[in-house]
Every structure is written in structure tokens, then in C-alpha cells.
Amino acid sequence: GQSLEQPSEVTAVEGAIVQINCTYQTSGFYGLSWYQQHDGGAPTFLSYNALDGLEETGRFSSFLSRSDSYGYLLLQELQMKDSASYFCAVRGHNQGGKLIFGQGTELSVKP
Amino acid sequence: DGGITQSPKYLFRKEGQNVTLSCEQNLNHDAMYWYRQDPGQGLRLIYYSQIVNDFQKGDIAEGYSVSREKKESFPLTVTSAQKNPTAFYLCASSMAQGAMGEAFFGQGTRLTVV
């Protein structure tokens, strides 16, 4: 089976840097994705790591280490609008491409 | 514009009724998914489909049914067997298994049992 663990909530101040971790248990997967969801809205794609290492997209970066079964999303220069829930997700090799999400991390950015 | 559309945005159901939520995409994606989200919770997979005329149960399929007769469409029926159907339902689509990781979501349907 597949499972992903994230912290339930994180608080940071504007302008700071925050890291949201994701640890997973899966027998094999194509890559680790990250999504952002504002309250009441639909999740939107942020980043994808197919290979180990760091992927950078503007203020957001994502990291994957398959040997450690671990990844993280790094948000820099935090803005109030970054307050949202963040989900990691994997699609497994097995089980017909099942796309599974973690429980989500609620990020609160304070002034 | 390409995208994924869910309808209706809000839906009210009486106890004992079946209701069908619509999901249509024009992104030419092979894979489609249905998720349920309860307040303050993550996304739980109900059903998914990688190809037309084929679909698999997710983690919480009981009380739900789907069909995939066309590539563009993946409707979800919430049956009377689903004991606690009030939730936010999200449909998503993506390229086929093994391809790029991005999934696109519809705006969701908020179902309330009255």
C-alpha cells in the first residue's frame, strides 16, 4: 500500500522561509508532487520531483530523496497569500496508477 | 480553453436519494480520479480510471459508483448506501500512468444531505 505523512500545521511570519516535510511508504512510485489548496478551492499543482534532488520554481522548491523515503516543499519569502493547505502526492507503479495524497499541512503566515 | 469542469457547484440531496456528480475534461487526459474531502481533512480517493471502460476502486469506494464510457467524462453517483455523503467532492485528471506528475482539478461539488 501507500501512505504519506505530513505535519498537520505550520506557522511562519511574512518574509520567512518554511519547509513542509513529507515522508512516505510505498512499494514504488513515479514521482512526488506538491499541491496547494486555498480554503474552499480546488488544489493546484506546484511542483513535481521525478528524480532525487531539488526542483526550483520561483519562490517554491521541492526536494526528493528516494533512499530516505522523504521529500519536502520549501517556500521562501513567505507572503500572506501563501496561507493555504499543502499536500504531497504520489502515483504508484502498481495498483493501476493510483494517485494518493497526504493529509495536508495547513500553513498560516502571520504579519 | 482546456480544463476540467465539475457540476453542479452545490448539490442538496434528501436522505435515501441517489445523486450524480458530473466531471468533464477536454485536456485529452487518459486518467481521471474522484476524491472526497471532509472539513480540515485530506483528499481520499473514491474511484479512478486509467482508460475508457475501465476503473478501479480507491480507498473509500463503498456507497459510490462510477462509469467511464467516454474519455472526457467520469461521472460519480453517490448512492443511498453512502451513510455520510455530506462532503466536498473533487474530480481530477492527468496524463496516463508513468507520465508527468501534474493532475488538474475541477472546482469541486459541495454535497449536502438535507
PDB file of N, CA, C and O in Angstrom, chain B residues 10-21 36 63-64 77-86 89 110-114:
ATOM      1  N   TYR B  10     -22.944  23.297  -6.093  1.00  0.00           N
ATOM      2  CA  TYR B  10     -23.595  22.935  -4.836  1.00  0.00           C
ATOM      3  C   TYR B  10     -24.735  21.969  -5.150  1.00  0.00           C
ATOM      4  O   TYR B  10     -25.446  22.142  -6.151  1.00  0.00           O
ATOM      5  N   LEU B  11     -24.906  20.985  -4.292  1.00  0.00           N
ATOM      6  CA  LEU B  11     -25.944  19.983  -4.513  1.00  0.00           C
ATOM      7  C   LEU B  11     -26.533  19.569  -3.181  1.00  0.00           C
ATOM      8  O   LEU B  11     -25.790  19.293  -2.225  1.00  0.00           O
ATOM      9  N   PHE B  12     -27.849  19.534  -3.145  1.00  0.00           N
ATOM     10  CA  PHE B  12     -28.532  19.124  -1.931  1.00  0.00           C
ATOM     11  C   PHE B  12     -29.280  17.830  -2.214  1.00  0.00           C
ATOM     12  O   PHE B  12     -29.947  17.700  -3.238  1.00  0.00           O
ATOM     13  N   ARG B  13     -29.171  16.908  -1.319  1.00  0.00           N
ATOM     14  CA  ARG B  13     -29.790  15.589  -1.509  1.00  0.00           C
ATOM     15  C   ARG B  13     -30.601  15.222  -0.296  1.00  0.00           C
ATOM     16  O   ARG B  13     -30.173  15.469   0.839  1.00  0.00           O
ATOM     17  N   LYS B  14     -31.734  14.645  -0.549  1.00  0.00           N
ATOM     18  CA  LYS B  14     -32.533  14.115   0.555  1.00  0.00           C
ATOM     19  C   LYS B  14     -32.000  12.732   0.902  1.00  0.00           C
ATOM     20  O   LYS B  14     -31.492  12.010   0.041  1.00  0.00           O
ATOM     21  N   GLU B  15     -32.150  12.371   2.130  1.00  0.00           N
ATOM     22  CA  GLU B  15     -31.708  11.037   2.545  1.00  0.00           C
ATOM     23  C   GLU B  15     -32.433   9.983   1.727  1.00  0.00           C
ATOM     24  O   GLU B  15     -33.627  10.102   1.450  1.00  0.00           O
ATOM     25  N   GLY B  16     -31.696   8.959   1.309  1.00  0.00           N
ATOM     26  CA  GLY B  16     -32.283   7.877   0.530  1.00  0.00           C
ATOM     27  C   GLY B  16     -32.245   8.082  -0.965  1.00  0.00           C
ATOM     28  O   GLY B  16     -32.627   7.186  -1.722  1.00  0.00           O
ATOM     29  N   GLN B  17     -31.802   9.251  -1.415  1.00  0.00           N
ATOM     30  CA  GLN B  17     -31.738   9.514  -2.851  1.00  0.00           C
ATOM     31  C   GLN B  17     -30.344   9.252  -3.393  1.00  0.00           C
ATOM     32  O   GLN B  17     -29.344   9.455  -2.707  1.00  0.00           O
ATOM     33  N   ASN B  18     -30.306   8.841  -4.655  1.00  0.00           N
ATOM     34  CA  ASN B  18     -29.043   8.790  -5.376  1.00  0.00           C
ATOM     35  C   ASN B  18     -28.852  10.126  -6.096  1.00  0.00           C
ATOM     36  O   ASN B  18     -29.822  10.712  -6.574  1.00  0.00           O
ATOM     37  N   VAL B  19     -27.604  10.583  -6.161  1.00  0.00           N
ATOM     38  CA  VAL B  19     -27.315  11.787  -6.938  1.00  0.00           C
ATOM     39  C   VAL B  19     -26.062  11.542  -7.764  1.00  0.00           C
ATOM     40  O   VAL B  19     -25.179  10.788  -7.351  1.00  0.00           O
ATOM     41  N   THR B  20     -25.994  12.198  -8.926  1.00  0.00           N
ATOM     42  CA  THR B  20     -24.841  12.024  -9.806  1.00  0.00           C
ATOM     43  C   THR B  20     -24.121  13.355  -9.980  1.00  0.00           C
ATOM     44  O   THR B  20     -24.739  14.369 -10.302  1.00  0.00           O
ATOM     45  N   LEU B  21     -22.806  13.313  -9.759  1.00  0.00           N
ATOM     46  CA  LEU B  21     -21.958  14.476  -9.926  1.00  0.00           C
ATOM     47  C   LEU B  21     -21.242  14.354 -11.265  1.00  0.00           C
ATOM     48  O   LEU B  21     -20.680  13.304 -11.597  1.00  0.00           O
ATOM     49  N   ARG B  36     -12.856  12.584  -2.187  1.00  0.00           N
ATOM     50  CA  ARG B  36     -13.752  13.176  -1.193  1.00  0.00           C
ATOM     51  C   ARG B  36     -12.885  13.931  -0.183  1.00  0.00           C
ATOM     52  O   ARG B  36     -11.837  13.426   0.255  1.00  0.00           O
ATOM     53  N   GLY B  63     -20.548   2.728  -1.328  1.00  0.00           N
ATOM     54  CA  GLY B  63     -21.622   3.705  -1.405  1.00  0.00           C
ATOM     55  C   GLY B  63     -21.522   4.631  -2.605  1.00  0.00           C
ATOM     56  O   GLY B  63     -22.343   5.538  -2.760  1.00  0.00           O
ATOM     57  N   TYR B  64     -20.523   4.400  -3.451  1.00  0.00           N
ATOM     58  CA  TYR B  64     -20.323   5.208  -4.656  1.00  0.00           C
ATOM     59  C   TYR B  64     -20.252   4.302  -5.885  1.00  0.00           C
ATOM     60  O   TYR B  64     -19.898   3.127  -5.772  1.00  0.00           O
ATOM     61  N   THR B  77     -21.707   8.678  -8.993  1.00  0.00           N
ATOM     62  CA  THR B  77     -23.018   8.572  -8.358  1.00  0.00           C
ATOM     63  C   THR B  77     -22.837   8.271  -6.878  1.00  0.00           C
ATOM     64  O   THR B  77     -22.137   7.312  -6.519  1.00  0.00           O
ATOM     65  N   VAL B  78     -23.448   9.104  -6.065  1.00  0.00           N
ATOM     66  CA  VAL B  78     -23.456   8.880  -4.623  1.00  0.00           C
ATOM     67  C   VAL B  78     -24.768   8.178  -4.318  1.00  0.00           C
ATOM     68  O   VAL B  78     -25.850   8.746  -4.517  1.00  0.00           O
ATOM     69  N   THR B  79     -24.698   6.946  -3.895  1.00  0.00           N
ATOM     70  CA  THR B  79     -25.914   6.166  -3.710  1.00  0.00           C
ATOM     71  C   THR B  79     -26.447   6.301  -2.289  1.00  0.00           C
ATOM     72  O   THR B  79     -25.764   6.811  -1.387  1.00  0.00           O
ATOM     73  N   SER B  80     -27.638   5.792  -2.095  1.00  0.00           N
ATOM     74  CA  SER B  80     -28.252   5.851  -0.774  1.00  0.00           C
ATOM     75  C   SER B  80     -27.499   4.970   0.229  1.00  0.00           C
ATOM     76  O   SER B  80     -27.693   5.092   1.440  1.00  0.00           O
ATOM     77  N   ALA B  81     -26.625   4.115  -0.269  1.00  0.00           N
ATOM     78  CA  ALA B  81     -25.842   3.254   0.612  1.00  0.00           C
ATOM     79  C   ALA B  81     -24.702   4.010   1.297  1.00  0.00           C
ATOM     80  O   ALA B  81     -24.120   3.518   2.271  1.00  0.00           O
ATOM     81  N   GLN B  82     -24.399   5.199   0.795  1.00  0.00           N
ATOM     82  CA  GLN B  82     -23.338   6.015   1.419  1.00  0.00           C
ATOM     83  C   GLN B  82     -23.961   6.704   2.630  1.00  0.00           C
ATOM     84  O   GLN B  82     -24.819   7.581   2.493  1.00  0.00           O
ATOM     85  N   LYS B  83     -23.524   6.311   3.806  1.00  0.00           N
ATOM     86  CA  LYS B  83     -24.191   6.751   5.033  1.00  0.00           C
ATOM     87  C   LYS B  83     -23.919   8.186   5.433  1.00  0.00           C
ATOM     88  O   LYS B  83     -24.699   8.809   6.135  1.00  0.00           O
ATOM     89  N   ASN B  84     -22.823   8.720   5.007  1.00  0.00           N
ATOM     90  CA  ASN B  84     -22.465  10.082   5.396  1.00  0.00           C
ATOM     91  C   ASN B  84     -21.913  10.822   4.182  1.00  0.00           C
ATOM     92  O   ASN B  84     -20.714  11.081   4.098  1.00  0.00           O
ATOM     93  N   PRO B  85     -22.770  11.175   3.235  1.00  0.00           N
ATOM     94  CA  PRO B  85     -22.289  11.713   1.969  1.00  0.00           C
ATOM     95  C   PRO B  85     -21.954  13.198   1.977  1.00  0.00           C
ATOM     96  O   PRO B  85     -21.373  13.694   1.009  1.00  0.00           O
ATOM     97  N   THR B  86     -22.315  13.917   3.004  1.00  0.00           N
ATOM     98  CA  THR B  86     -22.048  15.354   3.026  1.00  0.00           C
ATOM     99  C   THR B  86     -20.550  15.591   3.020  1.00  0.00           C
ATOM    100  O   THR B  86     -19.848  15.186   3.957  1.00  0.00           O
ATOM    101  N   TYR B  89     -16.553  17.198  -3.008  1.00  0.00           N
ATOM    102  CA  TYR B  89     -16.094  16.176  -3.943  1.00  0.00           C
ATOM    103  C   TYR B  89     -15.276  16.829  -5.054  1.00  0.00           C
ATOM    104  O   TYR B  89     -15.715  17.791  -5.689  1.00  0.00           O
ATOM    105  N   ARG B 110     -19.966  20.679  -3.776  1.00  0.00           N
ATOM    106  CA  ARG B 110     -20.218  20.571  -2.343  1.00  0.00           C
ATOM    107  C   ARG B 110     -21.596  19.935  -2.159  1.00  0.00           C
ATOM    108  O   ARG B 110     -22.613  20.529  -2.491  1.00  0.00           O
ATOM    109  N   LEU B 111     -21.600  18.714  -1.651  1.00  0.00           N
ATOM    110  CA  LEU B 111     -22.836  17.953  -1.487  1.00  0.00           C
ATOM    111  C   LEU B 111     -23.294  18.019  -0.040  1.00  0.00           C
ATOM    112  O   LEU B 111     -22.501  17.790   0.886  1.00  0.00           O
ATOM    113  N   THR B 112     -24.569  18.331   0.140  1.00  0.00           N
ATOM    114  CA  THR B 112     -25.148  18.389   1.481  1.00  0.00           C
ATOM    115  C   THR B 112     -26.408  17.534   1.519  1.00  0.00           C
ATOM    116  O   THR B 112     -27.270  17.660   0.646  1.00  0.00           O
ATOM    117  N   VAL B 113     -26.504  16.700   2.531  1.00  0.00           N
ATOM    118  CA  VAL B 113     -27.716  15.913   2.724  1.00  0.00           C
ATOM    119  C   VAL B 113     -28.650  16.681   3.639  1.00  0.00           C
ATOM    120  O   VAL B 113     -28.258  17.137   4.716  1.00  0.00           O
ATOM    121  N   VAL B 114     -29.901  16.832   3.179  1.00  0.00           N
ATOM    122  CA  VAL B 114     -30.876  17.614   3.968  1.00  0.00           C
ATOM    123  C   VAL B 114     -32.002  16.708   4.460  1.00  0.00           C
ATOM    124  O   VAL B 114     -32.191  15.606   3.964  1.00  0.00           O
TER     125      VAL B 114
END
